[in-house]
Amino acid sequence: MNTESYSKSYKDAGVDVTAGYQSVELMKEHIRRTNIPGVMSAIGGFGGLFRPDMTGIHKPVLVSGTDGVGTKLKIAFMMGKNDTVGIDCVAMCANDVACSGAKPLFFLDYIACGKNYPEKIAEIVSGVAEGCVQAGCALIGGETAEMPGFYPVDEYDLAGFCVGIADEDKLVDPQKLKAGDVLIGVASSGVHSNGFSLVRKVFNLNSDEKLKIYLNDCGKTLGEELITPTKIYVKPLLKLMESVDVHGISHITGGGFYENIPRMLSDTLRAHIDRSRVPVKPIFNIIASEGISEHDMFNTFNMGVGLCIAVAPEQADEAVRILNGAGEDAFVMGEVHNGEKGIDIC
């Protein structure tokens, strides 16, 4: 750790550079967990180095994704639990990359805080590292910015980005989508990391006491339910694409069904979802009971479905079998019809 770089004037202004060095030391043990073949640099340099293995890749294409955790962080602040939101951050980026058919290679995070508490920063990074392990990618760099006066001293923001690689010939090609294709849903772990502004309004979350309310239908407290990390689907998706010709994948994030499923459709195709086949999780029924319309629920939340995957009808059973064998809860929930681009839920 750098013991010579110290500025009393800067510390008096609210920025403790030595705390930053301590944070880096504390997070190194977590980052080491994510090392995979290709990592060429240690944390602390000006850039993260990664040498991709091009074996079997004839026309390499880099695929990138970036996102943050959003106002779910408010739940983490209230609960004093900072070791899982990093999983959400990785999931929001790595899942998107995998939806193109790419394998995530590496991840970088950005943490901005009002005050750098090294132990807290290390907790946050431990979650990022766990997410990277689940996604099979390396955490090769990041940035922690102490910004007094911009963020409250006990709050922070967390964002990141992921880079993956694929062979151009093996990218998921939505042009293959056609009427008659089957839509397969893959269960979510809960609310994931979207819609939390509405969640906080519905439950009027102005104190941590409300997060301690026990939800019988969920079998846990409200706080425990809401802080549940976003499911990372990378490894099951890559396994599926080894055997099944996937025509399209939608990651159900902000905007729910209505925004995300049409993103994989052409202008002449329409998704039809069988409402009775959507395994709505109890937390969404609880939210809806506070006066939120069904349309707004499906337009905001994942409703228990984290991914929607389109395959040819003759491969639907095999796709469900592979996903279930990989530990996911997969099910047929609709099909693609001719029509104006959009979605029907009925």
Coordinates of C-alpha atoms in Angstrom, one line a residue:
M1 CA 0.0 0.0 0.0
N2 CA 1.2 3.5 -0.8
T3 CA 2.2 5.2 2.5
E4 CA 3.9 8.2 1.0
S5 CA 0.9 9.7 -0.9
Y6 CA -1.0 11.7 1.7
S7 CA -2.6 15.1 1.5
K8 CA -3.9 16.7 4.7
S9 CA -5.5 19.5 2.7
Y10 CA -7.3 17.1 0.4
K11 CA -8.5 15.0 3.5
D12 CA -9.8 18.2 5.1
A13 CA -11.8 18.8 1.9
G14 CA -13.4 15.4 2.3
V15 CA -11.2 13.1 0.2
D16 CA -8.9 10.6 1.9
V17 CA -6.6 9.2 -0.8
T18 CA -5.1 6.7 1.7
A19 CA -8.5 5.2 2.3
G20 CA -8.6 4.6 -1.5
Y21 CA -5.3 2.6 -1.3
Q22 CA -6.7 0.6 1.6
S23 CA -9.8 -0.2 -0.3
V24 CA -7.7 -1.6 -3.2
E25 CA -5.7 -3.8 -0.8
L26 CA -8.9 -5.1 0.8
M27 CA -10.6 -5.9 -2.5
K28 CA -7.7 -7.8 -4.0
E29 CA -8.6 -11.1 -2.4
H30 CA -12.0 -10.9 -4.0
I31 CA -10.7 -10.0 -7.4
R32 CA -8.3 -12.9 -7.4
R33 CA -11.4 -15.3 -7.3
T34 CA -12.3 -14.0 -10.8
N35 CA -9.0 -14.7 -12.5
I36 CA -9.5 -16.8 -15.6
P37 CA -7.1 -17.7 -18.5
G38 CA -6.4 -14.5 -20.4
V39 CA -6.0 -12.1 -17.4
M40 CA -2.6 -10.4 -17.9
S41 CA -2.6 -7.6 -15.3
A42 CA -3.1 -7.1 -11.6
I43 CA -5.3 -4.4 -10.1
G44 CA -3.6 -1.1 -9.8
G45 CA -2.4 -0.3 -13.3
F46 CA -3.9 2.3 -15.6
G47 CA -5.6 -0.3 -17.7
G48 CA -6.8 -3.9 -17.4
L49 CA -5.1 -6.3 -19.8
F50 CA -6.8 -9.4 -21.2
R51 CA -5.6 -11.7 -23.9
P52 CA -8.7 -13.5 -25.5
D53 CA -8.4 -17.1 -26.6
M54 CA -9.3 -17.1 -30.3
T55 CA -9.3 -20.9 -30.6
G56 CA -12.2 -22.0 -32.8
I57 CA -13.3 -18.4 -33.5
H58 CA -13.0 -17.6 -37.2
K59 CA -14.6 -14.1 -37.2
P60 CA -14.3 -12.6 -33.7
V61 CA -16.9 -10.0 -32.7
L62 CA -16.7 -8.1 -29.4
V63 CA -20.0 -7.6 -27.6
S64 CA -20.2 -5.1 -24.8
G65 CA -22.9 -4.0 -22.2
T66 CA -23.1 -1.4 -19.5
D67 CA -25.5 -0.7 -16.7
G68 CA -25.9 0.1 -13.1
V69 CA -28.0 -1.2 -10.1
G70 CA -30.4 1.8 -10.0
T71 CA -32.5 2.7 -6.9
K72 CA -32.3 -0.9 -5.6
L73 CA -29.2 0.6 -3.9
K74 CA -31.6 2.4 -1.6
I75 CA -32.7 -0.9 -0.2
A76 CA -29.0 -1.9 0.4
F77 CA -28.4 1.4 2.2
M78 CA -31.4 0.9 4.5
M79 CA -30.4 -2.7 5.3
G80 CA -26.7 -2.0 5.6
K81 CA -26.1 -4.9 3.2
N82 CA -23.5 -4.1 0.5
D83 CA -22.2 -7.5 -0.5
T84 CA -24.9 -8.5 -3.1
V85 CA -25.6 -5.4 -5.2
G86 CA -22.4 -6.2 -7.1
I87 CA -24.0 -9.4 -8.3
D88 CA -26.9 -7.2 -9.7
C89 CA -24.4 -5.0 -11.5
V90 CA -22.6 -7.8 -13.2
A91 CA -25.9 -9.5 -14.0
M92 CA -27.4 -6.5 -15.7
C93 CA -24.3 -6.3 -18.0
A94 CA -23.3 -9.9 -18.5
N95 CA -26.8 -11.2 -19.2
D96 CA -27.2 -8.6 -22.0
V97 CA -23.9 -9.7 -23.5
A98 CA -24.9 -13.3 -23.4
C99 CA -28.2 -12.6 -25.1
S100 CA -26.2 -11.9 -28.3
G101 CA -24.6 -15.3 -28.1
A102 CA -21.3 -14.0 -26.7
K103 CA -19.2 -15.3 -23.8
P104 CA -18.4 -12.6 -21.3
L105 CA -14.6 -12.1 -20.9
F106 CA -14.1 -9.3 -18.4
F107 CA -15.8 -6.7 -16.3
L108 CA -14.9 -3.3 -14.9
D109 CA -16.8 -1.5 -12.1
Y110 CA -17.3 2.1 -11.1
I111 CA -18.1 3.0 -7.5
A112 CA -18.8 6.7 -6.6
C113 CA -19.3 7.4 -2.9
G114 CA -19.7 10.3 -0.5
K115 CA -17.0 8.9 1.8
N116 CA -14.6 6.0 1.2
Y117 CA -15.1 3.5 4.0
P118 CA -12.6 0.8 2.8
E119 CA -14.4 -2.1 4.4
K120 CA -17.7 -1.1 2.8
I121 CA -16.0 -0.7 -0.6
A122 CA -14.5 -4.1 -0.2
E123 CA -17.9 -5.5 0.6
I124 CA -19.3 -4.0 -2.6
V125 CA -16.5 -5.5 -4.7
S126 CA -17.0 -8.9 -3.1
G127 CA -20.4 -8.9 -4.7
V128 CA -19.0 -7.8 -8.0
A129 CA -16.5 -10.6 -7.8
E130 CA -19.2 -13.2 -7.0
G131 CA -21.2 -12.0 -10.0
C132 CA -18.1 -12.4 -12.2
V133 CA -17.5 -15.9 -10.9
Q134 CA -21.2 -16.8 -11.7
A135 CA -20.8 -15.2 -15.2
G136 CA -17.4 -16.9 -15.8
C137 CA -15.7 -13.6 -16.5
A138 CA -12.8 -11.7 -14.9
L139 CA -12.8 -8.5 -12.9
I140 CA -9.8 -6.8 -14.4
G141 CA -10.2 -3.2 -13.2
G142 CA -12.5 -0.5 -11.9
E143 CA -12.6 2.9 -10.2
T144 CA -13.6 4.2 -6.8
A145 CA -14.4 7.9 -6.7
E146 CA -14.8 9.7 -3.4
M147 CA -17.1 12.7 -4.1
P148 CA -17.9 14.6 -0.9
G149 CA -20.8 17.0 -1.3
F150 CA -22.1 15.2 -4.3
Y151 CA -23.2 12.0 -2.5
P152 CA -24.3 11.6 1.1
V153 CA -21.4 10.2 3.2
D154 CA -23.3 6.8 3.7
E155 CA -24.4 6.4 0.1
Y156 CA -22.8 5.3 -3.2
D157 CA -23.6 4.5 -6.8
L158 CA -22.5 1.4 -8.6
A159 CA -22.2 0.8 -12.3
G160 CA -20.0 -1.3 -14.6
F161 CA -19.5 -2.7 -18.1
C162 CA -18.8 -6.1 -19.6
V163 CA -17.0 -7.2 -22.8
G164 CA -17.6 -10.5 -24.4
I165 CA -16.6 -12.3 -27.6
A166 CA -18.4 -14.5 -30.1
D167 CA -17.8 -15.9 -33.5
E168 CA -19.9 -13.8 -36.0
D169 CA -21.4 -17.0 -37.5
K170 CA -22.7 -18.0 -34.0
L171 CA -24.3 -14.8 -32.9
V172 CA -28.0 -15.0 -32.1
D173 CA -29.6 -13.8 -35.3
P174 CA -33.2 -12.4 -34.9
Q175 CA -33.6 -12.6 -38.7
K176 CA -34.2 -16.3 -38.1
L177 CA -37.3 -15.6 -36.0
K178 CA -40.5 -16.5 -37.7
A179 CA -44.2 -17.1 -37.0
G180 CA -44.6 -20.4 -35.2
D181 CA -41.5 -20.1 -33.1
V182 CA -42.0 -21.0 -29.5
L183 CA -41.3 -18.6 -26.6
I184 CA -39.6 -20.1 -23.6
G185 CA -39.5 -18.4 -20.3
V186 CA -36.7 -18.8 -17.7
A187 CA -37.6 -17.9 -14.1
S188 CA -36.2 -14.9 -12.3
S189 CA -35.0 -14.8 -8.7
G190 CA -37.4 -12.0 -7.9
V191 CA -37.7 -8.3 -8.7
H192 CA -34.0 -8.3 -10.0
S193 CA -32.8 -4.8 -10.4
N194 CA -35.6 -2.8 -12.1
G195 CA -38.7 -1.0 -11.1
F196 CA -37.5 -0.1 -7.6
S197 CA -38.7 3.5 -7.8
L198 CA -42.2 2.1 -8.0
V199 CA -41.5 -0.6 -5.4
R200 CA -40.3 2.1 -2.9
K201 CA -43.4 4.2 -3.6
V202 CA -45.8 1.2 -3.3
F203 CA -44.4 0.2 0.1
N204 CA -43.6 3.8 1.2
L205 CA -40.1 2.7 2.1
N206 CA -39.1 5.6 4.3
S207 CA -37.6 3.6 7.1
D208 CA -35.8 0.3 7.5
E209 CA -38.5 -1.0 9.9
K210 CA -40.8 -1.6 6.9
L211 CA -38.2 -3.9 5.4
K212 CA -38.4 -6.1 8.5
I213 CA -42.0 -7.0 7.8
Y214 CA -42.4 -10.7 7.3
L215 CA -44.1 -11.8 4.0
N216 CA -45.8 -15.1 4.5
D217 CA -46.2 -15.7 0.8
C218 CA -42.5 -15.2 0.2
G219 CA -41.2 -16.9 3.3
K220 CA -38.9 -14.0 4.1
T221 CA -38.9 -10.4 5.1
L222 CA -39.7 -7.7 2.6
G223 CA -36.1 -6.5 2.8
E224 CA -34.7 -10.0 2.2
E225 CA -37.0 -10.5 -0.8
L226 CA -36.2 -7.1 -2.4
I227 CA -32.4 -7.4 -1.9
T228 CA -32.3 -10.9 -3.6
P229 CA -29.7 -10.6 -6.4
T230 CA -30.5 -10.7 -10.0
K231 CA -30.1 -14.1 -11.6
I232 CA -27.1 -14.5 -13.9
Y233 CA -28.0 -16.7 -16.9
V234 CA -24.7 -16.7 -18.8
K235 CA -23.6 -20.3 -18.3
P236 CA -27.0 -21.9 -18.9
L237 CA -27.5 -19.7 -22.0
L238 CA -24.1 -20.7 -23.4
K239 CA -24.8 -24.3 -22.7
L240 CA -28.2 -24.0 -24.5
M241 CA -26.6 -22.4 -27.6
E242 CA -24.2 -25.3 -28.0
S243 CA -27.1 -27.6 -28.9
V244 CA -30.0 -25.5 -29.9
D245 CA -30.3 -22.9 -32.7
V246 CA -31.6 -20.0 -30.7
H247 CA -33.5 -17.4 -32.8
G248 CA -33.8 -14.7 -30.2
I249 CA -33.3 -13.8 -26.5
S250 CA -34.8 -11.0 -24.5
H251 CA -33.5 -10.1 -21.1
I252 CA -36.5 -8.9 -19.1
T253 CA -35.3 -5.8 -17.4
G254 CA -36.6 -2.2 -17.2
G255 CA -39.8 -2.0 -19.2
G256 CA -40.8 -5.5 -18.4
F257 CA -42.5 -7.7 -21.0
Y258 CA -43.9 -4.9 -23.2
E259 CA -40.5 -3.2 -23.9
N260 CA -38.0 -6.1 -23.9
I261 CA -39.7 -9.0 -25.7
P262 CA -40.4 -6.9 -28.9
R263 CA -36.8 -5.9 -29.0
M264 CA -36.0 -9.3 -30.6
L265 CA -38.9 -9.1 -33.1
S266 CA -39.0 -7.8 -36.6
D267 CA -41.7 -5.3 -37.6
T268 CA -43.9 -8.1 -38.9
L269 CA -43.9 -10.4 -35.9
R270 CA -45.9 -10.3 -32.7
A271 CA -45.3 -12.2 -29.4
H272 CA -48.3 -13.9 -27.9
I273 CA -47.8 -14.8 -24.2
D274 CA -50.2 -17.2 -22.4
R275 CA -50.8 -15.4 -19.1
S276 CA -51.7 -18.7 -17.4
R277 CA -48.2 -20.1 -18.1
V278 CA -46.3 -17.1 -16.5
P279 CA -45.3 -18.3 -13.0
V280 CA -45.8 -14.9 -11.3
K281 CA -43.8 -14.8 -8.1
P282 CA -45.6 -13.8 -4.8
I283 CA -43.8 -10.5 -4.5
F284 CA -45.4 -9.2 -7.7
N285 CA -48.9 -10.2 -6.5
I286 CA -48.2 -8.3 -3.3
I287 CA -47.1 -5.2 -5.3
A288 CA -50.1 -5.4 -7.6
S289 CA -52.4 -5.6 -4.6
E290 CA -51.5 -2.1 -3.7
G291 CA -53.4 -0.8 -6.8
I292 CA -51.0 -1.4 -9.7
S293 CA -52.8 -2.5 -12.9
E294 CA -51.8 -5.7 -14.6
H295 CA -50.6 -3.8 -17.6
D296 CA -48.4 -1.6 -15.5
M297 CA -47.0 -4.6 -13.7
F298 CA -46.0 -6.4 -17.0
N299 CA -44.7 -3.0 -18.3
T300 CA -42.4 -2.5 -15.3
F301 CA -41.4 -5.8 -13.8
N302 CA -40.1 -9.2 -15.0
M303 CA -43.1 -10.8 -13.2
G304 CA -41.0 -13.9 -12.5
V305 CA -39.5 -14.3 -15.9
G306 CA -35.9 -13.2 -16.4
L307 CA -35.4 -14.3 -19.9
C308 CA -37.6 -15.0 -23.0
I309 CA -36.0 -17.3 -25.6
A310 CA -37.3 -18.0 -29.1
V311 CA -36.7 -21.3 -30.7
A312 CA -38.1 -23.4 -33.5
P313 CA -41.1 -25.5 -32.3
E314 CA -39.2 -28.8 -33.0
Q315 CA -36.4 -27.7 -30.6
A316 CA -38.6 -26.3 -27.8
D317 CA -38.7 -29.5 -25.7
E318 CA -34.9 -29.9 -26.0
A319 CA -34.3 -26.3 -25.0
V320 CA -36.5 -26.7 -21.9
R321 CA -34.7 -29.9 -21.0
I322 CA -31.2 -28.4 -21.4
L323 CA -32.1 -25.3 -19.3
N324 CA -33.8 -27.3 -16.6
G325 CA -30.7 -29.6 -16.6
A326 CA -28.5 -26.5 -16.0
G327 CA -30.5 -25.7 -12.9
E328 CA -32.9 -23.2 -14.3
D329 CA -36.7 -23.3 -14.2
A330 CA -37.7 -23.1 -17.9
F331 CA -41.1 -23.4 -19.4
V332 CA -43.0 -22.7 -22.6
M333 CA -45.1 -19.5 -22.3
G334 CA -46.1 -18.5 -25.8
E335 CA -45.3 -18.3 -29.4
V336 CA -44.6 -15.9 -32.3
H337 CA -47.4 -14.9 -34.7
N338 CA -47.5 -12.7 -37.8
G339 CA -48.7 -9.2 -37.1
E340 CA -47.6 -5.7 -36.1
K341 CA -44.5 -5.7 -33.9
G342 CA -45.6 -5.9 -30.3
I343 CA -46.8 -8.3 -27.6
D344 CA -50.2 -9.7 -26.4
I345 CA -50.5 -11.1 -22.9
C346 CA -53.8 -13.1 -22.6

